[in-house]
Short mmCIF file of C-alpha atoms in Angstrom, two decimals:
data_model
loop_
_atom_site.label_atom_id
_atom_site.label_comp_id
_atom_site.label_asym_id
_atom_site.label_seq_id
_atom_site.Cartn_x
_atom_site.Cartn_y
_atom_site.Cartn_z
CA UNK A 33 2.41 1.24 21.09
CA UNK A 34 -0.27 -1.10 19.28
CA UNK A 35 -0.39 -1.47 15.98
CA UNK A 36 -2.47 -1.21 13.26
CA UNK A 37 -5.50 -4.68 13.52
CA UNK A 38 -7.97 -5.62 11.98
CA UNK A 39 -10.27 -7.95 12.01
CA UNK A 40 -11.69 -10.91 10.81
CA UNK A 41 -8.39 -11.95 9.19
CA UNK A 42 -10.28 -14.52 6.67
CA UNK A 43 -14.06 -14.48 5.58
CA UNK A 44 -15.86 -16.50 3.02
CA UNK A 45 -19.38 -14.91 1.40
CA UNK A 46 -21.33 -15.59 -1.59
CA UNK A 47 -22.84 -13.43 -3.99
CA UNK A 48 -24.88 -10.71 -3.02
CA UNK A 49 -24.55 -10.80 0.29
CA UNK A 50 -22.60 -8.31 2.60
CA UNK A 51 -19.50 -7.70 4.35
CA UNK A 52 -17.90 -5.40 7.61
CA UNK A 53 -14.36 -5.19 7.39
CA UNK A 54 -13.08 -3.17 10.98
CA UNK A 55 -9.65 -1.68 11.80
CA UNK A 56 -8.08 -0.11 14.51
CA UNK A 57 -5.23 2.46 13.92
CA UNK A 58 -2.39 2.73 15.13
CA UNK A 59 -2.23 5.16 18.45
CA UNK A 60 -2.40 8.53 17.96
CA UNK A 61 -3.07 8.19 14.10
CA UNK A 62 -6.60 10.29 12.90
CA UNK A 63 -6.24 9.00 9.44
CA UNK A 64 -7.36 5.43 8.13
CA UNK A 65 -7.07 4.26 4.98
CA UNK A 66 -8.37 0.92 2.74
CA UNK A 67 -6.83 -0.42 0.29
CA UNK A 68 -8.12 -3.49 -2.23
CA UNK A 69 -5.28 -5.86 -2.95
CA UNK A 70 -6.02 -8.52 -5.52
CA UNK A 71 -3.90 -11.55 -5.84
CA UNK A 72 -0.58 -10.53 -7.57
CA UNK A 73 -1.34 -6.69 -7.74
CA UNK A 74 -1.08 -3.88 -5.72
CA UNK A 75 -2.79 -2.20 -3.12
CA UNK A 76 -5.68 -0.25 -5.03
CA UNK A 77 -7.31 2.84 -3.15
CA UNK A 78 -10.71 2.40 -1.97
CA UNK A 79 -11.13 5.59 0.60
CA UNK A 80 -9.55 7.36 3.00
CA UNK A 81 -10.63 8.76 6.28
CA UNK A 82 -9.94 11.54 8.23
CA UNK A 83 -11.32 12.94 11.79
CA UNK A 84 -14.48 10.57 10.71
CA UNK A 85 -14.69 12.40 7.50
CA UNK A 86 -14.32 10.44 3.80
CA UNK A 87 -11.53 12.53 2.49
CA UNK A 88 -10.33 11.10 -0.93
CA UNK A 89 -12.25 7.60 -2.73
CA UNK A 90 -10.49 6.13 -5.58
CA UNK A 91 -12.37 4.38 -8.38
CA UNK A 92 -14.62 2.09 -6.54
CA UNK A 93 -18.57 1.72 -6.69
CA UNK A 94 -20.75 3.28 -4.09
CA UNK A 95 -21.73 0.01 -2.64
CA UNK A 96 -18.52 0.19 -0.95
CA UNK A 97 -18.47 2.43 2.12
CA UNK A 98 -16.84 3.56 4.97
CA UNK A 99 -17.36 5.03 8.91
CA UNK A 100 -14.55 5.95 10.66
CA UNK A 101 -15.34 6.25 14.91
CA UNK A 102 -14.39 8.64 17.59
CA UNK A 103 -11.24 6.60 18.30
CA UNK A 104 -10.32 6.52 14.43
CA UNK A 105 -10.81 2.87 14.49
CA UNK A 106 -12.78 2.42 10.93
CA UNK A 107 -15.20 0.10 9.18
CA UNK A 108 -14.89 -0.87 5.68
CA UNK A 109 -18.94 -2.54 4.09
CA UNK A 110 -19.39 -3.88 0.85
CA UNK A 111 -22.92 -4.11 -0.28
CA UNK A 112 -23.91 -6.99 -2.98
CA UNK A 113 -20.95 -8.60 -3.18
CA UNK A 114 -19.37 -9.89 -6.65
CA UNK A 115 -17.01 -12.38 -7.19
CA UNK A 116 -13.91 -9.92 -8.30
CA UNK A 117 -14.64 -8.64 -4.38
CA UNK A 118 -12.20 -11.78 -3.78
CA UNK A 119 -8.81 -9.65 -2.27
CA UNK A 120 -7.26 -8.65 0.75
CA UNK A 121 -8.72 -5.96 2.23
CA UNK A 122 -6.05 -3.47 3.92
CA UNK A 123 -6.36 -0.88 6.27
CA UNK A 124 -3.68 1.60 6.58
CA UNK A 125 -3.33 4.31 9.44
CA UNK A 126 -0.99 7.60 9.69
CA UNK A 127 -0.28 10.54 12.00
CA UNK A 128 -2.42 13.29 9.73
CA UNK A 129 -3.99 14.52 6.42
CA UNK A 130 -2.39 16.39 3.88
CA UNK A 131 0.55 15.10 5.07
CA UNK A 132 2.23 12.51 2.94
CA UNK A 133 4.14 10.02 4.91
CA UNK A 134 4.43 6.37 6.14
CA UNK A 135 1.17 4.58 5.84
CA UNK A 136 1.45 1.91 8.78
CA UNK A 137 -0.66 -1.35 7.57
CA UNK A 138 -2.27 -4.09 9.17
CA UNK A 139 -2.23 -7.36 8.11
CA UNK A 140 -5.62 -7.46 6.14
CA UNK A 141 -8.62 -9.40 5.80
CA UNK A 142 -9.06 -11.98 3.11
CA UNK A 143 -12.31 -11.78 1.56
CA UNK A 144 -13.52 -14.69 -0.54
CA UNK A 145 -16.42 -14.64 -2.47
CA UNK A 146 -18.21 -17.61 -3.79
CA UNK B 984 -4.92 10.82 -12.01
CA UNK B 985 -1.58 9.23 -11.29
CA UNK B 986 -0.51 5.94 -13.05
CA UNK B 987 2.46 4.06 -11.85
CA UNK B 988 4.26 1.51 -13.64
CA UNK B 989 6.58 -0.87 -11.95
CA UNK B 990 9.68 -3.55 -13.75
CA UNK B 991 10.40 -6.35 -13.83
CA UNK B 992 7.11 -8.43 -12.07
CA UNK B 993 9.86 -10.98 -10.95
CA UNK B 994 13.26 -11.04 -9.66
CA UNK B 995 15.52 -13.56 -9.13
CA UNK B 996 19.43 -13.28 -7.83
CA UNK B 997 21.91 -15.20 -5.71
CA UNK B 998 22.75 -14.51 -2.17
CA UNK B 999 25.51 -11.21 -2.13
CA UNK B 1000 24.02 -10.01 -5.45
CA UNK B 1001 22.61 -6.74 -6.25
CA UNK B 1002 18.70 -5.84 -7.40
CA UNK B 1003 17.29 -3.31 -8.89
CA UNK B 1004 13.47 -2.26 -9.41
CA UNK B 1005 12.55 0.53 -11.67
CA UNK B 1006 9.03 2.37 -11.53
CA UNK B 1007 7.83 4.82 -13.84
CA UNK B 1008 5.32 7.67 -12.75
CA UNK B 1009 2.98 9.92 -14.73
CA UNK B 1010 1.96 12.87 -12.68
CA UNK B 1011 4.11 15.48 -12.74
CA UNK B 1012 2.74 17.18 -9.84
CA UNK B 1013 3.68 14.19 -7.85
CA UNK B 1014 6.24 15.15 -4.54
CA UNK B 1015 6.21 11.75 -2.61
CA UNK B 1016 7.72 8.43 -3.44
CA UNK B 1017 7.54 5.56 -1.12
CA UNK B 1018 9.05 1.66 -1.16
CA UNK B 1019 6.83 -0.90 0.68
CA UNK B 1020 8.04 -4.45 1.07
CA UNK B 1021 5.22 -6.82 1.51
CA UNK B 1022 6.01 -10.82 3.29
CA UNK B 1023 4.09 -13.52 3.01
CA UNK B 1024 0.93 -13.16 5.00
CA UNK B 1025 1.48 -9.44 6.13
CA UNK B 1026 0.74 -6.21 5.15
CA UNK B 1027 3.33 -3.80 3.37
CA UNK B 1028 5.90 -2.07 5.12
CA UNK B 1029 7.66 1.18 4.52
CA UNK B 1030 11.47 0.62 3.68
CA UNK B 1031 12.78 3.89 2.17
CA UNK B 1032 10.77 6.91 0.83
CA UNK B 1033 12.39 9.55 -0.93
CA UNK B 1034 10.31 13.19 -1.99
CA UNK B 1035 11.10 15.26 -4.92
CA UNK B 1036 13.69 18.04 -3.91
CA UNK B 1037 16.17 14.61 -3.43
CA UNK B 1038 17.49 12.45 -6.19
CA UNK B 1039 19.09 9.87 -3.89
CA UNK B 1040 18.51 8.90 -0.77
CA UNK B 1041 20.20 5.83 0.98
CA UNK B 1042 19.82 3.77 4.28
CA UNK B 1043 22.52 0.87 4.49
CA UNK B 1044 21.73 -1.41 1.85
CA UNK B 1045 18.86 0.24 0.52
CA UNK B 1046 18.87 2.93 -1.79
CA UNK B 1047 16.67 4.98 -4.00
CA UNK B 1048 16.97 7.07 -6.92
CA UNK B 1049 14.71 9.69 -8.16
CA UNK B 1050 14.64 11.25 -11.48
CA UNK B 1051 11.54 13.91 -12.11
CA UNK B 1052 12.52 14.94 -15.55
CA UNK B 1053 12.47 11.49 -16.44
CA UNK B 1054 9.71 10.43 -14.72
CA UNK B 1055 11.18 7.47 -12.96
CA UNK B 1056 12.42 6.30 -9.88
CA UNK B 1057 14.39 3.30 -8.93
CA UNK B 1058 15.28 1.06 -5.60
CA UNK B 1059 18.48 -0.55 -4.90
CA UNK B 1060 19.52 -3.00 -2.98
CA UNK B 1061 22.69 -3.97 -2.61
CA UNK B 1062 24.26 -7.68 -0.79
CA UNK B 1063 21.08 -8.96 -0.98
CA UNK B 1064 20.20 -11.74 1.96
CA UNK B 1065 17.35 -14.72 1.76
CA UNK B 1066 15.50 -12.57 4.15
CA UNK B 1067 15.12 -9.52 1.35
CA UNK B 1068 12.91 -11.77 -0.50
CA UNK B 1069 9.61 -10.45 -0.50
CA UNK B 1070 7.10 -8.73 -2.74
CA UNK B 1071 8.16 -4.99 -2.97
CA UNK B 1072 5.94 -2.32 -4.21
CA UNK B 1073 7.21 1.39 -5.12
CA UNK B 1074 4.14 4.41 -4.68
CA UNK B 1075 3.55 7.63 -6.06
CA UNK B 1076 1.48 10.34 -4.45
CA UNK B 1077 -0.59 12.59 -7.11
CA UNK B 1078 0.38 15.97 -6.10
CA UNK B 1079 -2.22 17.63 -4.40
CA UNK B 1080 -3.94 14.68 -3.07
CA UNK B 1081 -1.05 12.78 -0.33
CA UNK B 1082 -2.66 9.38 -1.35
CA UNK B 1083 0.07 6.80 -3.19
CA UNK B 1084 -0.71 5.39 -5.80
CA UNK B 1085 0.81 1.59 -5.64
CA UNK B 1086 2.85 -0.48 -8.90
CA UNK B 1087 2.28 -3.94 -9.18
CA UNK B 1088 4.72 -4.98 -7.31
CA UNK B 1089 8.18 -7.21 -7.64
CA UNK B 1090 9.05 -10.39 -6.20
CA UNK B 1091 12.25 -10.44 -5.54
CA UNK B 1092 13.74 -14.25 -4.82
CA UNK B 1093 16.90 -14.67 -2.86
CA UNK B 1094 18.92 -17.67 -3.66
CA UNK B 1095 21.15 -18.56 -0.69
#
């Protein structure tokens, strides 16, 4: 069973440009979520995904987005990037929505903006 | 929507000690109560979950309390190692929605 990946692990932007983020769940997970974890807080909800669907967004701007693919694997874009974009960027898959239960991370990508 | 508040930011104990973590939650609604532990460099990992028709749940050294009148829920870990030293974070769902909302986390520090 493969776990949760994503990829690039570490990326360094400046301002105003933009950003992909990708994941791939876990197998046999339809849901993907992203999470925003700056340094010494916790993970804050960005979206969640289910059956390519946005089902739930949490209190970020509309220049950040989402697509989630056939396979579930998911994409996470940032448009016009600030400087408090600096984080890791988590993705987190599980078996289904609506019901709550063990989110299975990856190890994130670390975003730096400059 | 839900707002959860996690104590203290920092934890320190010796080797064989016991810790405790304490999060407070503000939806009522909420049904689902998750412990993550997050290492250095990876992503969080589920430890012990406990939902709201339980007040205690344990799993060897690990234990969690839940109190919904209260509003607060705790984690417990008891003989603590130098490997339990970590960044733990406790989660609430808001009921209704099945997403957690996350504390701020606790680093707990193991002294051997």
């Amino acid at each position: 069973e493969t776990g949760v990946t994503q990829s690039p692990t570490h990326l360094i932007k400046t301002r105003g440009q933009q950003v992909t983020l990708r994941c791939s769940s876990q197998s046999g997970h339809n849901t993907v979520s992203w999470y925003q974890q700056a340094l010494g807080q916790g993970p804050q909800f960005i979206f969640q995904y289910y059956r390519e669907e946005e089902n739930g967004r949490g209190n970020f701007p509309p220049r950040f987005s989402g697509l989630q693919f056939p396979n579930y694997s998911s994409e996470l874009n940032v448009n016009a990037l600030e400087l408090d974009d600096s984080a890791l960027y988590l993705c987190a898959s599980s078996l289904a929505q609506g019901n709550t239960g063990e989110l299975f991370f990856g190890e994130g990508s670390r975003l730096t903006v400059l | 929507g839900e707002n959860v508040e996690q104590h203290p930011s920092t934890l320190s104990v010796q080797e064989g000690d016991s810790a405790v973590i304490k999060c407070t939650y503000s939806d009522s609604a909420s049904n689902y109560f998750p412990w993550y532990k997050q290492e250095l460099g990876k992503g969080p990992q589920l430890i012990i979950d406990i939902r709201s028709n339980v007040g205690e749940k344990k799993d060897q050294r690990i234990a969690v309390t839940l109190n919904k009148t209260a509003k607060h829920f705790s984690l417990h870990i008891t003989e603590t190692q130098p490997e339990d030293s970590a960044v733990y974070f406790c989660a609430a769902d808001s009921g209704g929605s099945y997403i957690p909302t996350f504390g701020r986390g606790t680093s707990l520090i193991v002294h051997p």
